[in-house]
Coordinates of C-alpha atoms and ligand atoms in Angstrom, one line a residue:
M1 CA -29.6 -13.6 10.7
F2 CA -30.9 -10.8 7.9
S3 CA -31.8 -13.7 5.5
D4 CA -34.8 -12.7 3.0
K5 CA -34.5 -9.6 4.7
T6 CA -34.6 -6.3 2.6
V7 CA -31.8 -3.3 4.4
V8 CA -32.0 0.2 3.3
I9 CA -28.8 2.0 4.2
T10 CA -28.1 5.8 3.7
G11 CA -24.5 7.2 3.4
A12 CA -23.4 3.7 2.8
S13 CA -20.2 4.8 0.3
S14 CA -17.8 5.0 3.8
G15 CA -17.6 4.1 7.3
L16 CA -20.2 3.0 9.5
G17 CA -22.7 2.9 6.6
E18 CA -20.2 1.0 4.3
A19 CA -19.4 -1.6 7.1
L20 CA -22.8 -2.1 8.3
A21 CA -23.7 -3.0 4.6
A22 CA -21.0 -5.5 4.2
G23 CA -22.2 -6.9 7.9
V24 CA -25.7 -7.1 6.5
A25 CA -24.6 -8.6 3.2
E26 CA -22.3 -11.5 5.1
A27 CA -25.3 -12.3 7.2
G28 CA -27.7 -13.0 4.2
G29 CA -29.7 -9.7 3.8
D30 CA -30.4 -7.7 0.3
L31 CA -29.6 -4.1 0.2
A32 CA -30.6 -1.0 -1.1
L33 CA -27.8 2.2 -0.5
L34 CA -27.3 5.5 -1.1
A35 CA -24.5 8.2 -0.7
R36 CA -23.9 11.2 -3.0
D37 CA -20.2 9.7 -4.2
A38 CA -21.4 7.3 -6.9
G39 CA -17.8 5.9 -7.2
K40 CA -17.4 4.9 -3.9
L41 CA -21.0 3.9 -3.7
A42 CA -20.7 1.3 -6.7
A43 CA -17.3 0.0 -5.1
V44 CA -19.3 -0.8 -1.4
A45 CA -22.4 -2.4 -3.8
E46 CA -19.8 -4.7 -5.7
R47 CA -18.3 -5.6 -2.3
C48 CA -22.0 -6.5 -0.8
R49 CA -22.4 -8.7 -4.2
G50 CA -19.1 -10.6 -4.0
A51 CA -20.5 -11.5 -0.5
G52 CA -23.5 -12.7 -1.9
A53 CA -26.0 -9.9 -1.6
R54 CA -28.4 -8.7 -4.0
V55 CA -27.6 -4.9 -4.3
V56 CA -29.4 -1.4 -5.4
D57 CA -27.1 1.4 -5.3
V58 CA -28.7 4.9 -6.0
P59 CA -26.5 7.6 -5.9
G60 CA -28.3 10.7 -4.0
D61 CA -28.2 13.4 -1.4
V62 CA -30.7 12.5 1.7
V63 CA -31.0 16.6 2.0
K64 CA -33.4 15.9 -1.4
A65 CA -36.5 14.5 -0.5
G66 CA -36.7 13.5 -4.1
D67 CA -33.9 11.4 -3.8
C68 CA -35.0 9.5 -0.9
E69 CA -37.9 8.7 -2.8
R70 CA -36.2 7.3 -5.6
L71 CA -34.0 5.2 -3.1
I72 CA -37.7 4.0 -1.7
T73 CA -39.0 3.4 -5.3
A74 CA -35.7 1.3 -6.3
A75 CA -35.6 -0.8 -2.8
L76 CA -39.3 -1.8 -3.5
E77 CA -39.1 -2.1 -7.3
E78 CA -36.1 -4.7 -6.8
F79 CA -37.3 -6.5 -3.6
S80 CA -41.0 -5.6 -3.2
S81 CA -40.4 -5.2 0.4
I82 CA -38.2 -3.0 2.8
D83 CA -37.4 -4.6 6.8
H84 CA -34.7 -2.3 7.8
L85 CA -34.3 1.4 7.3
V86 CA -31.1 2.4 8.6
L87 CA -30.6 6.3 8.9
N88 CA -26.9 6.6 8.8
A89 CA -26.1 9.5 6.4
G90 CA -24.0 12.3 8.8
V91 CA -22.0 15.4 8.6
S92 CA -20.2 16.7 11.5
M93 CA -18.4 19.5 12.7
W94 CA -15.0 21.1 14.5
A95 CA -15.6 24.1 15.7
R96 CA -16.5 26.7 18.4
F97 CA -19.6 28.7 17.9
E98 CA -17.9 32.0 17.5
E99 CA -15.4 30.4 15.3
V100 CA -18.4 30.0 13.0
E101 CA -17.6 32.4 9.4
N102 CA -21.2 31.3 7.8
P103 CA -24.2 30.3 9.5
E104 CA -25.1 28.2 6.8
L105 CA -22.9 25.7 8.4
F106 CA -25.8 24.9 11.0
S107 CA -28.4 24.5 8.1
N108 CA -26.3 22.3 6.1
I109 CA -25.9 19.7 9.2
M110 CA -29.3 19.9 10.4
D111 CA -30.8 19.0 6.7
T112 CA -28.0 16.0 6.5
N113 CA -28.3 14.5 10.0
Y114 CA -31.9 15.7 10.8
L115 CA -33.8 16.6 7.8
G116 CA -32.3 13.7 5.8
A117 CA -34.1 11.2 8.4
V118 CA -37.2 12.8 7.9
N119 CA -37.1 12.7 3.8
C120 CA -36.1 8.7 4.3
V121 CA -38.6 7.7 6.7
R122 CA -41.9 9.1 4.8
P123 CA -41.3 7.5 1.8
A124 CA -40.6 4.1 3.4
L125 CA -43.3 3.8 6.3
A126 CA -45.8 2.6 4.4
S127 CA -43.8 -0.5 3.6
L128 CA -42.2 -0.9 6.9
K129 CA -45.9 -0.7 8.6
T130 CA -46.6 -3.9 6.0
G131 CA -44.0 -6.0 7.1
G132 CA -43.3 -5.0 10.7
G133 CA -40.2 -3.0 10.2
L134 CA -37.5 -1.6 12.0
I135 CA -36.1 2.1 12.0
T136 CA -32.8 2.0 12.9
A137 CA -31.1 5.9 13.4
I138 CA -27.6 6.2 14.0
S139 CA -27.6 9.3 16.5
S140 CA -24.6 10.2 19.0
V141 CA -24.0 10.0 22.4
Q142 CA -24.3 13.8 21.2
G143 CA -28.0 13.4 20.9
I144 CA -28.2 13.6 24.6
T145 CA -25.9 16.1 25.6
G146 CA -24.0 19.3 24.8
V147 CA -20.0 18.6 23.4
P148 CA -17.6 21.9 22.8
S149 CA -17.0 22.8 18.8
H150 CA -19.9 20.6 18.1
T151 CA -22.8 22.6 18.7
G152 CA -24.8 22.1 15.4
Y153 CA -23.8 18.6 15.2
C154 CA -25.6 18.1 18.9
A155 CA -28.1 19.8 18.1
S156 CA -28.6 18.1 14.7
K157 CA -28.6 14.8 16.7
H158 CA -30.9 16.1 19.6
A159 CA -33.7 16.8 16.8
L160 CA -33.0 13.3 15.4
Q161 CA -33.2 11.6 18.8
G162 CA -36.7 13.8 19.2
F163 CA -38.3 12.9 16.2
C164 CA -37.0 9.2 16.5
D165 CA -38.9 8.8 20.5
S166 CA -41.9 10.6 19.2
L167 CA -42.2 8.3 16.0
R168 CA -41.7 5.3 18.3
I169 CA -44.7 6.4 20.5
E170 CA -47.1 7.3 17.4
L171 CA -46.0 3.8 15.6
E172 CA -47.1 1.8 18.8
G173 CA -49.0 -1.0 17.7
T174 CA -48.2 -1.0 13.9
G175 CA -45.6 -3.3 14.3
V176 CA -42.8 -0.7 13.6
D177 CA -40.1 -0.3 15.9
V178 CA -37.5 2.6 16.4
L179 CA -33.9 1.8 17.3
T180 CA -31.4 4.9 18.3
V181 CA -27.8 4.1 18.4
L182 CA -25.8 6.4 20.5
P183 CA -22.2 5.9 20.5
S184 CA -19.3 7.8 21.8
W185 CA -16.4 8.6 19.2
V186 CA -15.8 5.8 16.4
Q187 CA -12.4 5.0 14.9
G188 CA -12.1 4.2 11.3
T189 CA -14.7 6.2 9.4
D190 CA -14.2 9.8 8.1
L191 CA -16.4 11.7 10.0
R192 CA -13.8 13.5 11.6
A193 CA -12.0 14.5 8.6
R194 CA -14.8 15.5 6.8
A195 CA -16.2 17.4 9.4
Y196 CA -17.2 21.2 8.7
G197 CA -14.4 23.5 10.3
G198 CA -15.1 27.2 11.0
K199 CA -14.8 28.5 7.6
G200 CA -17.5 25.5 6.2
E201 CA -14.7 23.7 4.6
S202 CA -14.0 20.0 5.3
I203 CA -11.3 20.1 7.9
G204 CA -9.3 17.2 6.2
G205 CA -5.5 16.7 7.8
E206 CA -6.4 19.0 10.7
A207 CA -8.7 16.5 11.9
R208 CA -7.6 15.8 15.7
R209 CA -6.6 12.0 16.2
H210 CA -8.7 9.9 18.3
S211 CA -8.3 9.1 21.8
G212 CA -7.8 5.6 23.1
G213 CA -11.4 5.4 24.3
A214 CA -12.8 5.7 21.0
V215 CA -15.0 2.6 19.7
P216 CA -13.4 0.8 17.2
L217 CA -15.9 0.3 13.8
D218 CA -16.1 -3.3 13.8
R219 CA -16.9 -3.7 17.4
L220 CA -19.7 -1.2 16.4
V221 CA -21.3 -2.9 13.8
Q222 CA -21.5 -6.0 15.7
K223 CA -23.4 -4.3 18.4
V224 CA -25.7 -2.7 15.6
L225 CA -26.6 -5.3 13.9
R226 CA -27.3 -7.4 17.4
A227 CA -29.5 -4.6 18.7
M228 CA -31.6 -4.6 15.0
R229 CA -31.9 -8.3 15.3
K230 CA -33.2 -7.6 19.0
R231 CA -35.4 -5.2 18.0
R232 CA -33.9 -2.8 20.9
R233 CA -35.2 0.8 21.5
R234 CA -31.7 2.3 22.2
L235 CA -28.1 1.1 22.1
Y236 CA -25.3 3.0 23.8
V237 CA -21.6 2.0 22.8
P238 CA -19.6 1.8 25.0
G239 CA -22.4 0.7 27.0
Y240 CA -21.3 2.9 30.2
L241 CA -22.8 5.9 28.2
R242 CA -26.0 4.7 29.7
R243 CA -25.3 6.2 32.8
G244 CA -25.1 9.6 30.8
P245 CA -29.1 10.7 31.2
L246 CA -29.1 9.9 35.3
L247 CA -25.8 12.0 35.7
K248 CA -27.3 14.7 33.4
A249 CA -30.3 14.9 35.5
L250 CA -28.9 14.4 38.7
C251 CA -25.1 16.4 38.3
P252 CA -25.4 18.6 35.2
G253 CA -22.1 20.6 36.4
L254 CA -20.3 17.3 36.8
L255 CA -21.1 15.9 33.4
D256 CA -19.8 19.4 31.7
R257 CA -16.6 18.9 33.3
I258 CA -16.0 15.5 32.4
I259 CA -17.1 16.2 28.9
R260 CA -14.6 19.2 28.9
K261 CA -12.0 17.5 30.1
K262 CA -12.1 14.4 27.5
V263 CA -12.5 17.3 24.9
D264 CA -9.7 19.0 25.8
R265 CA -7.6 16.0 25.9
Ligands
NAP1 N1 -17.2 8.5 13.6 C1 -17.8 9.0 15.0 O1 -17.3 9.1 15.8 C2 -19.3 9.0 15.2 C3 -19.6 8.9 16.3 C4 -21.3 9.0 16.5 C5 -22.0 9.2 15.1 N2 -21.6 8.7 14.4 C6 -22.6 9.0 13.5 O2 -22.5 7.5 12.3 C7 -23.3 7.8 10.9 C8 -22.0 7.5 10.1 O3 -20.9 8.2 10.4 P1 -18.9 7.6 10.0 O4 -18.5 8.1 11.1 O5 -19.5 6.8 8.9 O6 -18.8 8.8 8.9 P2 -18.2 9.0 7.3 O7 -17.4 8.1 7.1 O8 -17.9 10.5 7.0 O9 -19.9 8.4 6.7 C9 -20.7 9.8 6.5 C10 -21.8 8.9 5.3 O10 -22.6 9.5 5.0 C11 -22.8 9.9 3.7 N3 -23.5 11.4 3.5 C12 -22.8 12.5 4.1 N4 -23.7 13.7 3.5 C13 -24.6 12.9 3.1 C14 -25.9 13.3 2.4 N5 -26.4 14.4 2.0 N6 -26.8 12.6 1.2 C15 -26.4 11.3 1.4 N7 -25.0 10.7 2.1 C16 -25.0 11.8 2.8 C17 -21.3 9.9 3.1 O11 -21.1 9.7 2.0 P3 -21.1 10.8 0.6 O12 -20.2 11.9 0.9 O13 -21.0 10.2 -0.9 O14 -22.9 11.3 0.4 C18 -21.0 8.7 4.0 O15 -21.1 7.8 3.2 C19 -23.3 9.3 11.0 O16 -24.5 9.5 11.3 C20 -22.5 10.2 12.4 O17 -23.1 11.2 12.9 C21 -20.1 8.7 13.8

């Protein structure tokens, strides 16, 4: 499915990024991977090499434009072209707005989830245009609706969603497509434990457990890889979330009540 394709993935040291890298490797693709934790990233790269992929791993921070340029340069030096850019690196929060003691939390989340994506698209775009590539942004259903205790996270995903939807229109006719992925909660990643609490620290062991409705990681990976192959423009997981925008337009108060109930539970 990805044979002879080069796939660049940010945030590949754990969770969805790691699982997508493994899925691409098994499907015959080559990989350029970035995350800050060099040890964990090297272990993921080794696992993907074990599945037959050629892999270049670049320890780095998406907040730093220079690190994103190094990632793209390393991918081009190793593989000559980039077919897929997967914007996956992300951080979350779990605190109500009034509980946040240090407002830097909001800029940290915005810098990672939104500007981190911009930092990667800029240096990759020329190569993506040459080969008719695909940009896949791991957004969230929180990119189209509000959720309590997630003000900064929702804002960053709305920014990412708006950036991608605008970029898609600008790129019409260039051969480059843009896919945004909007999952609900996902089981089996580190996002929740590493989310910022009100004091700006990762909430770790205090993370709330997932409800039964959370999406299993392996199911999400299969759906994302399929949507990439089909070059879709938007993927909701689970699929019923695609009704969200209509509900928001027609009955916004009802949608708010449904979301509040889900989070309270
Ligand atoms: N889990 C969910 O419920 C859920 C739902 C919807 C959307 N998503 C989205 O899915 C994506 C992946 O999250 P996940 O659930 O797999 O969580 P995760 O296991 O915590 O993975 C996040 C990844 O992002 C990397 N990262 C964080 N900040 C970074 C930075 N500044 N520079 C480079 N890499 C950075 C982390 O690695 P390092 O710390 O090593 O840098 C890690 O590899 C995120 O964009 C998230 O918003 C998750």
